[in-house]
Amino acid sequence: MRILFVGAGVISAIYGYALKQKGHDVVHYVRPSRMDKLKNGMKIHLLDGRNKNKVTSGQYALACVSELPNMDEFDLIVVSVRHYQLESVLSELAGKTGKADILFFNHIWSDFSLVTPYIPSDKFLWGFPSGGGGFRDADGTELDGVLMNRLHIAEINGEVTPRLLKLAELFNGIGLQTIHPGNVLHWQWKHFSLNAGISNGILKAGGDSRFLSSIPRIRQGIFFIREALEVTRSRGVDVRSFSDAKAFYLPSWIAAFAFWLVMKINKPQATIFKLHKGAEENKMIYQDLMKIAKRNGVSTPRLNAMQNMHS
């Protein structure tokens, strides 16, 4: 399959690398300055959840373009950006997608009406990666990455279509289990809330290591998560129907101990937390969550108290 990734950030690099290793034709659309920095490729150190969490290192020789190519030459376009950067990418892609389907591989906190003025609903699917990492250098040429052995992809109407199955086959072919949420927008909002709660727990604890090593600090994070989930519940989402969200409604000490234990066992997820460098993203997640909380009249006293830490 011929695949165009918009950008060469952490997620695009990890999945582009994994797909290219299996023989797919992968191209990255990047800014001219980024293209120059990547002319000698990218060194990737990958904690691979598909391979018993072994860490392997390799050189990724990226094929890059700095102008949008003819989209009819591609079978799939993958967009992975921060949720607040989405609209700028949509305006650039509008009317230029050709025959290719688009997989949006990131959070969305609004709804799909943000997308459809630019791209018809029958042209895109939505997903979320199970991976992460961070660059060792300012130029973004050496990456510590994590690739877990699963990901979420879905049609926005919840149907299991031939193109969804074709996309699942693509990712199954590189060793990834695909999960298809029945309501991907509700899944996204739930996941956004979990991220908001955990990131505020880490911020209040003074860093990921202090958070992940302390059951009392994790317990404080549980309260942030519950408030964030209540914001999502106010939008009509049955948050307790999601097993990962439901676990945070256990008695707080039990939930905190369970989270601490999972992070001891789940090395890929714990490593993602440690490698993530996203102060700006966490701030925007917090601000956008709180806008909905205020609009819907949701009480969030603990999250309210975090406002100065995001300034």
Tab-separated table of C-alpha atoms in Angstrom:
chain	number	residue	atom	x	y	z
A	1	MET	CA	0.000	0.000	0.000
A	2	ARG	CA	1.183	3.559	-0.729
A	3	ILE	CA	0.709	5.725	2.350
A	4	LEU	CA	1.204	9.450	2.958
A	5	PHE	CA	1.823	10.628	6.514
A	6	VAL	CA	1.185	14.293	7.178
A	7	GLY	CA	4.208	15.242	9.255
A	8	ALA	CA	7.075	13.294	10.786
A	9	GLY	CA	6.390	13.685	14.472
A	10	VAL	CA	6.512	10.931	17.066
A	11	ILE	CA	3.435	8.965	15.978
A	12	SER	CA	3.927	9.449	12.237
A	13	ALA	CA	7.556	8.356	12.516
A	14	ILE	CA	6.801	5.250	14.605
A	15	TYR	CA	3.979	3.965	12.426
A	16	GLY	CA	5.666	4.998	9.183
A	17	TYR	CA	8.769	3.100	10.267
A	18	ALA	CA	6.774	-0.003	11.206
A	19	LEU	CA	4.849	0.019	7.929
A	20	LYS	CA	7.947	0.576	5.818
A	21	GLN	CA	9.663	-2.365	7.533
A	22	LYS	CA	6.860	-4.568	6.189
A	23	GLY	CA	7.325	-3.365	2.635
A	24	HIS	CA	4.765	-0.575	2.349
A	25	ASP	CA	5.598	2.545	0.352
A	26	VAL	CA	5.599	5.344	2.935
A	27	VAL	CA	6.014	9.069	2.252
A	28	HIS	CA	6.042	11.929	4.785
A	29	TYR	CA	4.742	15.395	3.926
A	30	VAL	CA	6.807	17.850	5.993
A	31	ARG	CA	7.850	21.484	6.092
A	32	PRO	CA	10.920	22.375	3.984
A	33	SER	CA	12.983	23.028	7.142
A	34	ARG	CA	12.015	19.619	8.536
A	35	MET	CA	12.820	17.954	5.238
A	36	ASP	CA	16.345	19.352	5.360
A	37	LYS	CA	16.891	18.038	8.901
A	38	LEU	CA	15.701	14.569	7.900
A	39	LYS	CA	17.875	14.225	4.808
A	40	ASN	CA	20.043	11.659	6.618
A	41	GLY	CA	17.070	9.856	8.128
A	42	MET	CA	15.985	9.337	11.715
A	43	LYS	CA	17.469	7.088	14.385
A	44	ILE	CA	14.667	5.229	16.162
A	45	HIS	CA	14.999	3.360	19.454
A	46	LEU	CA	11.749	1.410	19.694
A	47	LEU	CA	10.279	-0.361	22.697
A	48	ASP	CA	8.201	-2.840	20.728
A	49	GLY	CA	5.069	-4.246	22.335
A	50	ARG	CA	4.701	-6.623	19.405
A	51	ASN	CA	7.964	-8.295	20.337
A	52	LYS	CA	7.889	-8.954	24.102
A	53	ASN	CA	8.740	-5.296	24.829
A	54	LYS	CA	12.225	-5.616	23.383
A	55	VAL	CA	14.055	-2.401	22.536
A	56	THR	CA	15.526	-2.298	19.051
A	57	SER	CA	17.366	0.485	17.267
A	58	GLY	CA	17.349	1.245	13.581
A	59	GLN	CA	17.809	3.983	11.031
A	60	TYR	CA	14.611	5.137	9.333
A	61	ALA	CA	15.335	6.483	5.856
A	62	LEU	CA	12.275	8.671	5.414
A	63	ALA	CA	10.975	9.538	1.974
A	64	CYS	CA	9.883	13.159	2.386
A	65	VAL	CA	8.144	15.776	0.261
A	66	SER	CA	7.652	19.425	1.170
A	67	GLU	CA	4.708	20.052	-1.163
A	68	LEU	CA	1.442	18.158	-1.199
A	69	PRO	CA	1.759	15.468	-3.860
A	70	ASN	CA	-0.958	14.169	-6.165
A	71	MET	CA	-3.208	12.357	-3.705
A	72	ASP	CA	-4.456	10.002	-6.416
A	73	GLU	CA	-1.059	8.316	-6.122
A	74	PHE	CA	-1.835	7.199	-2.548
A	75	ASP	CA	-4.115	4.597	-1.032
A	76	LEU	CA	-4.184	6.133	2.441
A	77	ILE	CA	-3.410	9.456	4.107
A	78	VAL	CA	-2.603	9.406	7.826
A	79	VAL	CA	-2.997	12.583	9.879
A	80	SER	CA	-1.688	12.588	13.446
A	81	VAL	CA	-1.685	16.032	15.044
A	82	ARG	CA	-2.634	17.532	18.383
A	83	HIS	CA	-6.354	18.178	18.652
A	84	TYR	CA	-5.954	21.957	18.561
A	85	GLN	CA	-3.873	21.767	15.362
A	86	LEU	CA	-6.485	19.779	13.468
A	87	GLU	CA	-8.340	22.613	11.781
A	88	SER	CA	-5.196	24.058	10.199
A	89	VAL	CA	-4.451	20.670	8.622
A	90	LEU	CA	-8.041	20.306	7.435
A	91	SER	CA	-7.915	23.613	5.586
A	92	GLU	CA	-4.741	22.511	3.835
A	93	LEU	CA	-6.172	19.141	2.775
A	94	ALA	CA	-9.601	20.408	1.717
A	95	GLY	CA	-10.378	19.466	-1.873
A	96	LYS	CA	-7.000	17.777	-2.354
A	97	THR	CA	-7.459	14.248	-1.026
A	98	GLY	CA	-8.000	12.525	-4.378
A	99	LYS	CA	-9.011	8.876	-4.198
A	100	ALA	CA	-7.236	8.220	-0.912
A	101	ASP	CA	-9.068	7.640	2.345
A	102	ILE	CA	-7.884	9.613	5.364
A	103	LEU	CA	-7.189	8.115	8.775
A	104	PHE	CA	-7.221	10.743	11.500
A	105	PHE	CA	-5.018	9.339	14.215
A	106	ASN	CA	-5.469	11.768	17.092
A	107	HIS	CA	-7.802	13.226	19.697
A	108	ILE	CA	-10.924	15.145	18.819
A	109	TRP	CA	-12.740	17.080	21.540
A	110	SER	CA	-15.299	18.808	19.351
A	111	ASP	CA	-17.304	16.587	17.013
A	112	PHE	CA	-17.064	15.559	13.385
A	113	SER	CA	-18.836	18.724	12.225
A	114	LEU	CA	-15.390	20.296	12.601
A	115	VAL	CA	-14.151	18.038	9.811
A	116	THR	CA	-17.016	17.711	7.331
A	117	PRO	CA	-16.885	21.289	5.959
A	118	TYR	CA	-13.417	20.397	4.671
A	119	ILE	CA	-13.603	16.662	3.979
A	120	PRO	CA	-16.749	14.602	3.245
A	121	SER	CA	-17.677	12.084	5.931
A	122	ASP	CA	-17.319	9.178	3.508
A	123	LYS	CA	-13.645	10.060	2.951
A	124	PHE	CA	-12.289	9.643	6.475
A	125	LEU	CA	-12.064	7.262	9.397
A	126	TRP	CA	-10.958	7.950	12.943
A	127	GLY	CA	-8.524	6.160	15.178
A	128	PHE	CA	-6.105	6.523	18.009
A	129	PRO	CA	-2.580	5.128	18.193
A	130	SER	CA	-1.225	3.045	21.024
A	131	GLY	CA	2.248	4.463	21.037
A	132	GLY	CA	4.265	7.500	21.947
A	133	GLY	CA	7.700	8.769	22.760
A	134	GLY	CA	9.947	11.765	22.533
A	135	PHE	CA	12.859	13.097	20.519
A	136	ARG	CA	16.312	13.183	22.056
A	137	ASP	CA	17.377	16.199	20.005
A	138	ALA	CA	15.871	19.540	19.056
A	139	ASP	CA	16.045	18.704	15.345
A	140	GLY	CA	13.859	15.634	15.773
A	141	THR	CA	16.313	13.184	14.222
A	142	GLU	CA	16.656	10.696	17.099
A	143	LEU	CA	13.536	9.216	18.639
A	144	ASP	CA	12.821	7.133	21.706
A	145	GLY	CA	9.548	5.495	20.766
A	146	VAL	CA	7.027	2.997	22.058
A	147	LEU	CA	4.739	0.875	19.902
A	148	MET	CA	2.095	-1.140	21.704
A	149	ASN	CA	0.486	-4.165	20.087
A	150	ARG	CA	-2.962	-2.699	19.467
A	151	LEU	CA	-4.755	0.382	18.191
A	152	HIS	CA	-8.279	1.743	17.758
A	153	ILE	CA	-9.809	2.520	14.361
A	154	ALA	CA	-13.435	3.000	13.353
A	155	GLU	CA	-15.892	4.453	10.902
A	156	ILE	CA	-17.478	7.545	12.402
A	157	ASN	CA	-20.939	5.944	12.120
A	158	GLY	CA	-19.797	2.775	13.874
A	159	GLU	CA	-20.309	0.488	10.891
A	160	VAL	CA	-17.855	-2.263	10.003
A	161	THR	CA	-17.233	-1.531	6.335
A	162	PRO	CA	-14.985	-3.095	3.693
A	163	ARG	CA	-12.569	-0.162	3.907
A	164	LEU	CA	-12.382	-0.484	7.702
A	165	LEU	CA	-11.597	-4.170	7.340
A	166	LYS	CA	-8.990	-3.331	4.698
A	167	LEU	CA	-7.389	-0.847	7.076
A	168	ALA	CA	-7.507	-3.398	9.889
A	169	GLU	CA	-5.768	-5.878	7.604
A	170	LEU	CA	-3.024	-3.312	6.970
A	171	PHE	CA	-2.298	-2.927	10.677
A	172	ASN	CA	-2.804	-6.615	11.464
A	173	GLY	CA	-0.107	-7.227	8.867
A	174	ILE	CA	2.443	-5.342	10.977
A	175	GLY	CA	1.526	-7.236	14.137
A	176	LEU	CA	-1.103	-4.921	15.616
A	177	GLN	CA	-4.483	-5.924	16.997
A	178	THR	CA	-7.226	-3.562	15.833
A	179	ILE	CA	-10.140	-2.575	18.057
A	180	HIS	CA	-13.229	-0.969	16.508
A	181	PRO	CA	-15.233	1.219	18.942
A	182	GLY	CA	-18.948	1.256	18.181
A	183	ASN	CA	-19.113	4.982	18.935
A	184	VAL	CA	-15.666	6.339	18.223
A	185	LEU	CA	-16.574	9.922	19.139
A	186	HIS	CA	-17.683	8.885	22.629
A	187	TRP	CA	-14.568	6.727	22.912
A	188	GLN	CA	-12.453	9.741	21.933
A	189	TRP	CA	-14.098	12.019	24.485
A	190	LYS	CA	-13.638	9.396	27.184
A	191	HIS	CA	-9.973	8.971	26.273
A	192	PHE	CA	-9.441	12.741	26.199
A	193	SER	CA	-10.832	12.931	29.745
A	194	LEU	CA	-8.564	10.156	30.976
A	195	ASN	CA	-5.572	11.970	29.500
A	196	ALA	CA	-6.676	15.225	31.109
A	197	GLY	CA	-6.985	13.610	34.521
A	198	ILE	CA	-3.698	11.733	34.358
A	199	SER	CA	-1.731	14.696	32.992
A	200	ASN	CA	-3.009	16.891	35.828
A	201	GLY	CA	-2.077	14.199	38.325
A	202	ILE	CA	1.449	14.136	36.923
A	203	LEU	CA	1.652	17.933	36.949
A	204	LYS	CA	0.513	18.196	40.573
A	205	ALA	CA	2.895	15.406	41.629
A	206	GLY	CA	5.847	17.244	40.111
A	207	GLY	CA	6.599	14.844	37.280
A	208	ASP	CA	5.874	11.377	35.931
A	209	SER	CA	8.346	9.560	38.202
A	210	ARG	CA	6.925	11.112	41.368
A	211	PHE	CA	3.416	10.305	40.184
A	212	LEU	CA	3.929	6.715	39.028
A	213	SER	CA	5.957	5.735	42.105
A	214	SER	CA	3.458	6.971	44.689
A	215	ILE	CA	0.069	5.418	45.388
A	216	PRO	CA	-1.083	8.509	47.372
A	217	ARG	CA	-0.174	10.793	44.442
A	218	ILE	CA	-1.895	8.443	42.003
A	219	ARG	CA	-4.952	8.604	44.268
A	220	GLN	CA	-4.985	12.381	43.843
A	221	GLY	CA	-4.841	11.771	40.107
A	222	ILE	CA	-7.864	9.463	40.387
A	223	PHE	CA	-9.919	12.409	41.654
A	224	PHE	CA	-8.815	14.508	38.666
A	225	ILE	CA	-9.807	11.662	36.352
A	226	ARG	CA	-13.247	11.348	37.935
A	227	GLU	CA	-13.924	15.058	37.506
A	228	ALA	CA	-12.769	14.934	33.889
A	229	LEU	CA	-14.980	11.915	33.203
A	230	GLU	CA	-17.950	13.791	34.656
A	231	VAL	CA	-17.360	16.464	32.016
A	232	THR	CA	-17.584	13.798	29.339
A	233	ARG	CA	-20.670	12.294	31.008
A	234	SER	CA	-22.328	15.712	30.770
A	235	ARG	CA	-22.079	15.382	26.983
A	236	GLY	CA	-24.266	12.275	26.994
A	237	VAL	CA	-21.535	9.643	27.200
A	238	ASP	CA	-22.043	6.551	29.360
A	239	VAL	CA	-18.494	6.666	30.689
A	240	ARG	CA	-18.940	3.605	32.885
A	241	SER	CA	-19.629	1.507	29.803
A	242	PHE	CA	-15.890	1.742	29.061
A	243	SER	CA	-13.961	-0.733	31.191
A	244	ASP	CA	-10.874	1.472	31.505
A	245	ALA	CA	-12.965	4.411	32.710
A	246	LYS	CA	-15.141	2.298	35.007
A	247	ALA	CA	-12.049	1.153	36.912
A	248	PHE	CA	-11.486	4.699	38.177
A	249	TYR	CA	-14.807	4.594	40.046
A	250	LEU	CA	-13.581	1.841	42.339
A	251	PRO	CA	-12.794	3.008	45.896
A	252	SER	CA	-9.986	5.513	45.423
A	253	TRP	CA	-7.251	3.588	47.267
A	254	ILE	CA	-8.091	0.416	45.349
A	255	ALA	CA	-8.140	2.267	42.028
A	256	ALA	CA	-4.824	3.938	42.858
A	257	PHE	CA	-3.173	0.672	43.848
A	258	ALA	CA	-4.489	-1.028	40.693
A	259	PHE	CA	-3.140	1.794	38.512
A	260	TRP	CA	0.239	1.648	40.276
A	261	LEU	CA	0.382	-2.116	39.769
A	262	VAL	CA	-0.589	-1.902	36.093
A	263	MET	CA	2.174	0.634	35.500
A	264	LYS	CA	4.664	-1.771	37.104
A	265	ILE	CA	3.550	-4.513	34.721
A	266	ASN	CA	2.743	-2.513	31.595
A	267	LYS	CA	6.192	-1.265	30.633
A	268	PRO	CA	5.116	0.259	27.285
A	269	GLN	CA	2.410	2.439	28.830
A	270	ALA	CA	4.629	3.534	31.723
A	271	THR	CA	7.378	4.422	29.245
A	272	ILE	CA	4.966	6.511	27.172
A	273	PHE	CA	4.163	8.585	30.263
A	274	LYS	CA	7.874	9.036	30.986
A	275	LEU	CA	8.811	10.039	27.441
A	276	HIS	CA	5.896	12.349	26.740
A	277	LYS	CA	6.959	15.986	26.497
A	278	GLY	CA	3.747	17.914	26.011
A	279	ALA	CA	3.342	20.886	28.351
A	280	GLU	CA	1.594	22.930	25.658
A	281	GLU	CA	-0.656	20.026	24.695
A	282	ASN	CA	-1.550	19.316	28.329
A	283	LYS	CA	-2.415	22.984	28.824
A	284	MET	CA	-4.711	22.977	25.786
A	285	ILE	CA	-6.361	19.721	26.879
A	286	TYR	CA	-6.982	21.257	30.305
A	287	GLN	CA	-8.368	24.506	28.909
A	288	ASP	CA	-10.673	22.804	26.424
A	289	LEU	CA	-11.947	20.372	29.046
A	290	MET	CA	-12.697	23.238	31.422
A	291	LYS	CA	-14.603	25.148	28.728
A	292	ILE	CA	-17.051	22.248	28.435
A	293	ALA	CA	-17.208	21.886	32.223
A	294	LYS	CA	-18.191	25.546	32.543
A	295	ARG	CA	-20.650	25.392	29.647
A	296	ASN	CA	-22.390	22.302	31.046
A	297	GLY	CA	-22.281	23.360	34.685
A	298	VAL	CA	-20.074	20.490	35.870
A	299	SER	CA	-18.484	20.868	39.299
A	300	THR	CA	-14.703	20.383	39.041
A	301	PRO	CA	-13.156	21.883	42.203
A	302	ARG	CA	-9.895	19.928	42.035
A	303	LEU	CA	-9.350	20.710	38.369
A	304	ASN	CA	-10.281	24.356	38.967
A	305	ALA	CA	-7.482	24.553	41.524
A	306	MET	CA	-4.960	23.537	38.838
A	307	GLN	CA	-5.526	26.648	36.734
A	308	ASN	CA	-2.444	28.534	37.944
A	309	MET	CA	-0.220	25.534	37.200
A	310	HIS	CA	-1.242	25.738	33.527
A	311	SER	CA	-0.574	29.467	33.130
